mmCIF file of C-alpha atoms and ligand atoms in Angstrom:
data_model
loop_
_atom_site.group_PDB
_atom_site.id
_atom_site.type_symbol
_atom_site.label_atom_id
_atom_site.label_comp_id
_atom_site.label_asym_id
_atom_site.label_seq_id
_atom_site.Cartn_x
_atom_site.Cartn_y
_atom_site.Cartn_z
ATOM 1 C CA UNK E 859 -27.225 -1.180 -17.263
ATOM 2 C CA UNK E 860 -25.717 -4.020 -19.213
ATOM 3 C CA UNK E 861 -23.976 -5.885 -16.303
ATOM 4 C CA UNK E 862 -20.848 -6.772 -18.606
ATOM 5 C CA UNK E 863 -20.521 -3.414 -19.289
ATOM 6 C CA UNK E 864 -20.628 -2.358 -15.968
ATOM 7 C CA UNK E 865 -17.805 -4.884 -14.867
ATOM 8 C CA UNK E 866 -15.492 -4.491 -17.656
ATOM 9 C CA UNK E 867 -15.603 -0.133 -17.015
ATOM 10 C CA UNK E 868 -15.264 -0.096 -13.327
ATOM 11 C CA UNK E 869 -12.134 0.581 -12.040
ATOM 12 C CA UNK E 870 -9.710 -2.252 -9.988
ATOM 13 C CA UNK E 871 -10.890 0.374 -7.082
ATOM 14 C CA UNK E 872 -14.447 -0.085 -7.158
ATOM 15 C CA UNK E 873 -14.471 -3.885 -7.985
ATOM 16 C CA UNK E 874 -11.942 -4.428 -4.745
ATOM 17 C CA UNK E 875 -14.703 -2.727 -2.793
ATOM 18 C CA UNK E 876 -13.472 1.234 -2.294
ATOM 19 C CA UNK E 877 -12.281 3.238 0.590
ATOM 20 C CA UNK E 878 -13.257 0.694 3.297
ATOM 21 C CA UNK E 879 -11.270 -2.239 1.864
ATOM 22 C CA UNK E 880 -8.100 0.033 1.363
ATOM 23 C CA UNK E 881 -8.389 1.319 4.954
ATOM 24 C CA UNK E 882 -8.610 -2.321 6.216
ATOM 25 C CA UNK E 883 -5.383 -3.178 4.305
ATOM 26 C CA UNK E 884 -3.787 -0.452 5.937
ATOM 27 C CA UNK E 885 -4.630 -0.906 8.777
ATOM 28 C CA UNK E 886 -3.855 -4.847 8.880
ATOM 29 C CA UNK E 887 -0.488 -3.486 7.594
ATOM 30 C CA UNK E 888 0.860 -1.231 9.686
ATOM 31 C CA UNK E 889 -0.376 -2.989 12.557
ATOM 32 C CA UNK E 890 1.320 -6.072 11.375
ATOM 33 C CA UNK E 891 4.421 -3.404 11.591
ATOM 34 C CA UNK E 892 3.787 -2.610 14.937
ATOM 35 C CA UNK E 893 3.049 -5.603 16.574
ATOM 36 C CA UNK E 894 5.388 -8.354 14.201
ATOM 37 C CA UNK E 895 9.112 -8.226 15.474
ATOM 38 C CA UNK E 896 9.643 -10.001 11.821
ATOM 39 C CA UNK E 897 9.111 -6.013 10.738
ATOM 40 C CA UNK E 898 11.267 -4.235 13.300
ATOM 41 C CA UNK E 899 13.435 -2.708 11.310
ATOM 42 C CA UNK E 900 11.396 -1.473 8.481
ATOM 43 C CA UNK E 901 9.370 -0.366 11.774
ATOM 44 C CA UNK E 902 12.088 1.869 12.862
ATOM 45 C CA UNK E 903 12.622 3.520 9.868
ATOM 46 C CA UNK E 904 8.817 5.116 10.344
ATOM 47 C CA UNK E 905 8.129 8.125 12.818
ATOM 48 C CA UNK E 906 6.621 7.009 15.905
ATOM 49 C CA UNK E 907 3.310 8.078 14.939
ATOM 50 C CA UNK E 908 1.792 5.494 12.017
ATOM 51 C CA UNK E 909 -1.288 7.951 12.405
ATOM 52 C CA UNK E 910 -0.609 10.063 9.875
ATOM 53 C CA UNK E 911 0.474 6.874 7.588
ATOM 54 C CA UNK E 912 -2.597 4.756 7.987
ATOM 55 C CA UNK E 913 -4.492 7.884 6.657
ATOM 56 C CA UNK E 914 -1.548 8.513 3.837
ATOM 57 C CA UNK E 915 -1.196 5.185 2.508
ATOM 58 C CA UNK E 916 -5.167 4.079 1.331
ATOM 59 C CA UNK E 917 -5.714 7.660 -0.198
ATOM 60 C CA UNK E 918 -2.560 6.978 -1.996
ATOM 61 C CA UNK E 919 -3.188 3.262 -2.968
ATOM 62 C CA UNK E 920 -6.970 4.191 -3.695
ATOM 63 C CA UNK E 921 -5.761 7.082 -6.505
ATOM 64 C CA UNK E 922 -3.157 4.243 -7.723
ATOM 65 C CA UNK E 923 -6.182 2.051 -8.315
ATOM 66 C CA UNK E 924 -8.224 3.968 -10.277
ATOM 67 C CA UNK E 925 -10.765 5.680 -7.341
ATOM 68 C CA UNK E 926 -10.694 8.730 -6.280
ATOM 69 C CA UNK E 927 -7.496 11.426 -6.426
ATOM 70 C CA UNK E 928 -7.529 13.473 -3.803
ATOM 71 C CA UNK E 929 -4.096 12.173 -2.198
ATOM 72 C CA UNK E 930 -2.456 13.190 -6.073
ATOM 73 C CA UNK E 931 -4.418 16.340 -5.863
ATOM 74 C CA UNK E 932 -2.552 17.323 -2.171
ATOM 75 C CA UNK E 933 0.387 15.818 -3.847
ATOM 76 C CA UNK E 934 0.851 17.065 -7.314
ATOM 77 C CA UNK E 935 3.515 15.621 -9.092
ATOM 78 C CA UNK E 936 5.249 13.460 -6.257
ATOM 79 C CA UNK E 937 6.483 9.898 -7.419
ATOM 80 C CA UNK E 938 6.451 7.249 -5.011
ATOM 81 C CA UNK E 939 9.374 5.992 -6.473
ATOM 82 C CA UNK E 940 11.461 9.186 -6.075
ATOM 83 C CA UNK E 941 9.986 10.330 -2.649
ATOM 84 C CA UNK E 942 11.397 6.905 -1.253
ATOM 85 C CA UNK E 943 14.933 7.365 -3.107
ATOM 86 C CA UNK E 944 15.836 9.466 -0.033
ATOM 87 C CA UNK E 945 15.378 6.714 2.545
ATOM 88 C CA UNK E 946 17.517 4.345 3.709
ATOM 89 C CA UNK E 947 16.078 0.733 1.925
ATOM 90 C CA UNK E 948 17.984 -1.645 1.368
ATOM 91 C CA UNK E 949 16.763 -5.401 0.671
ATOM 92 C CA UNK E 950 16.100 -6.565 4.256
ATOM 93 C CA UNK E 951 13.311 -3.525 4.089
ATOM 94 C CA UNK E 952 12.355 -3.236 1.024
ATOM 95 C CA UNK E 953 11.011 -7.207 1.884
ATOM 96 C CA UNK E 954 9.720 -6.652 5.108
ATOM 97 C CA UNK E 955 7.251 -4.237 3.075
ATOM 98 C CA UNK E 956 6.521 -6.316 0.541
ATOM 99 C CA UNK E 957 5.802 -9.626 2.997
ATOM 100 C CA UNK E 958 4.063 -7.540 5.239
ATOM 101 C CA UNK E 959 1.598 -5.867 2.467
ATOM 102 C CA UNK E 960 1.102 -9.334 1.209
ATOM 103 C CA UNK E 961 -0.188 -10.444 3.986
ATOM 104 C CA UNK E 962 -2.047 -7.466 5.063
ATOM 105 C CA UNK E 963 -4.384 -8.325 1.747
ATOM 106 C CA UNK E 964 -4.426 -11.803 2.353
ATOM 107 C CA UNK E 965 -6.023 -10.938 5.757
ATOM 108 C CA UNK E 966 -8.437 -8.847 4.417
ATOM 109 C CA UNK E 967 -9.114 -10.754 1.395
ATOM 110 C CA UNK E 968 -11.127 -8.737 -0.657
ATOM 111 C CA UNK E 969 -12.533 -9.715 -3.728
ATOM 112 C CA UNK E 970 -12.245 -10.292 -6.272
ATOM 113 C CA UNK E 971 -9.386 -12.471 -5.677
ATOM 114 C CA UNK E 972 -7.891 -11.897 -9.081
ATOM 115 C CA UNK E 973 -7.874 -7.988 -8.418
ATOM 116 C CA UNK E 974 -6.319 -8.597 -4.835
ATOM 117 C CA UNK E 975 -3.497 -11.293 -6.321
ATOM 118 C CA UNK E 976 -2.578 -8.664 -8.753
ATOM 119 C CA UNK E 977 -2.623 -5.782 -6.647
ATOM 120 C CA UNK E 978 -0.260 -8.175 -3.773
ATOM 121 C CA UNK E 979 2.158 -9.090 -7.031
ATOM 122 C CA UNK E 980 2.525 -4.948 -8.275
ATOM 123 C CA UNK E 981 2.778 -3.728 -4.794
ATOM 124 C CA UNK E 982 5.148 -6.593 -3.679
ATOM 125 C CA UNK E 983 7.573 -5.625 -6.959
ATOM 126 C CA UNK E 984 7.551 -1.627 -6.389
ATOM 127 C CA UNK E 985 8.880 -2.502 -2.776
ATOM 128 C CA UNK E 986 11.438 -4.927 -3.813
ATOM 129 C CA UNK E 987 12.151 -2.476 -6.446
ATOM 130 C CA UNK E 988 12.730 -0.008 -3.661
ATOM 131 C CA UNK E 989 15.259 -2.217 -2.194
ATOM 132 C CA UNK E 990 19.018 -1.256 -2.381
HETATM 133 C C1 HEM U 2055 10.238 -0.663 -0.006
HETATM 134 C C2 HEM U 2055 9.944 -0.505 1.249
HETATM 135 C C3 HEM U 2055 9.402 0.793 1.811
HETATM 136 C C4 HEM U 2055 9.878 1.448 2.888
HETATM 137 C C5 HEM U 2055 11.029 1.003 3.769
HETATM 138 C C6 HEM U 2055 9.074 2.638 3.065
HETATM 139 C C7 HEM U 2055 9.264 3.594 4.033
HETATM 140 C C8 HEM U 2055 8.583 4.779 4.149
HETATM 141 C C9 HEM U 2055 8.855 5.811 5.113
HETATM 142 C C10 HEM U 2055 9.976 5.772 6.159
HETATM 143 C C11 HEM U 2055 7.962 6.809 4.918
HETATM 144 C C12 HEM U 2055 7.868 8.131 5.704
HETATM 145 C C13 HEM U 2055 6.774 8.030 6.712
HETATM 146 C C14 HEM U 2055 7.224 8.193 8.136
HETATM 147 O O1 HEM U 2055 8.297 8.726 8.395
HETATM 148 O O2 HEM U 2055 6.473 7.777 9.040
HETATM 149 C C15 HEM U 2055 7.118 6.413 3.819
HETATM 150 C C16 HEM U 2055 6.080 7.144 3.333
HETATM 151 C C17 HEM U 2055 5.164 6.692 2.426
HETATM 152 N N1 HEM U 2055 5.237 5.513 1.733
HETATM 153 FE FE1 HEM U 2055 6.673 4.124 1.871
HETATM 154 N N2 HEM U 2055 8.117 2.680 2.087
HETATM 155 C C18 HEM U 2055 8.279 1.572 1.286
HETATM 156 C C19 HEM U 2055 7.519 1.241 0.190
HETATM 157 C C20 HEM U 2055 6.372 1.879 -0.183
HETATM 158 C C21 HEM U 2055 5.507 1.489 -1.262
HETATM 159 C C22 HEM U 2055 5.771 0.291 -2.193
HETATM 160 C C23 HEM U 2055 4.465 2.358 -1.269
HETATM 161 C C24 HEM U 2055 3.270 2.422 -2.149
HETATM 162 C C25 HEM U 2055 2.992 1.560 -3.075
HETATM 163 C C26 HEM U 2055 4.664 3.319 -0.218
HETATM 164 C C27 HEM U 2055 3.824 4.355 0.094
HETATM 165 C C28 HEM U 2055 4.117 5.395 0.958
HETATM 166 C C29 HEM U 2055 3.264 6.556 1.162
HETATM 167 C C30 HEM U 2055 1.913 6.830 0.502
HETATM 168 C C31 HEM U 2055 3.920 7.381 2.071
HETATM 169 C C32 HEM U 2055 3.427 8.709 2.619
HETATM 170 C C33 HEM U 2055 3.657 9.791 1.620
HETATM 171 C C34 HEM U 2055 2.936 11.065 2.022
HETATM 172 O O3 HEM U 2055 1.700 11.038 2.052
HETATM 173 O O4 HEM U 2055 3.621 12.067 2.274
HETATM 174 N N3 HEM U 2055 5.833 2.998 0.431
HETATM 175 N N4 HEM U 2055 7.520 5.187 3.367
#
């Protein structure tokens, strides 16, 4: 196959590197959540178990970026944006998510970079946008 072709159709998902790069970034996340006291209170705001979140959160992000559905499919028609309207966050937490995702890519650092620096930039403003 023509390789332009092949870059300019695949989707941010498969370019970032699939399900093992968005498991990594979750992973790096919460775990910066757990073990960063800079995090503590967006920490406390999560049940005690993150297990069910670090399996949540890449299925979700992975749909978002174009790969494959099947957290929208268990989901169907739930809004990230509305599911969250019914927790407590305020500024403080809305920007412990957002620092904390942005470095959970930077750790990771998948490429290509242009893919992660945009995906760090969208996911950084839905948080803040979170934020009351
Ligand atoms: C603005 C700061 C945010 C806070 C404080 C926050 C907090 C929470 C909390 C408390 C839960 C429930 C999970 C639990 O009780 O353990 C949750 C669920 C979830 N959040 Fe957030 N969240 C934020 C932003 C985001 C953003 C920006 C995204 C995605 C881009 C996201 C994705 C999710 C997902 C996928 C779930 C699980 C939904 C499910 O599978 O049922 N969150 N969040």
């Amino acid at each position: 196959m023509c390789p332009v072709t092949t870059e300019t159709t695949q989707s941010p998902h498969d370019q970032i590197g699939g399900a093992p790069v968005f498991d990594a970034i979750a992973n790096r996340f919460y775990d910066l959540m757990e073990q960063d006291p800079a995090y503590a209170e967006l920490r406390a705001m999560h049940a005690p178990d993150l297990e069910p979140m670090r399996r949540s959160l890449p299925r979700f992000l992975a749909g978002w970026a174009g790969g494959p559905r099947d957290w929208f499919e268990a989901n169907p028609g739930k809004c990230m944006m509305s599911m969250h309207r019914d927790f407590p966050i305020d500024r403080q937490t809305a920007g412990q998510w957002a620092e904390a995702m942005t470095r959970a890519i930077a750790d990771v650092a998948p490429q290509p970079e242009t893919i992660a620096q945009a995906m760090t930039d969208v996911l950084s403003r839905m948080a803040r946008g979170m934020g009351r």
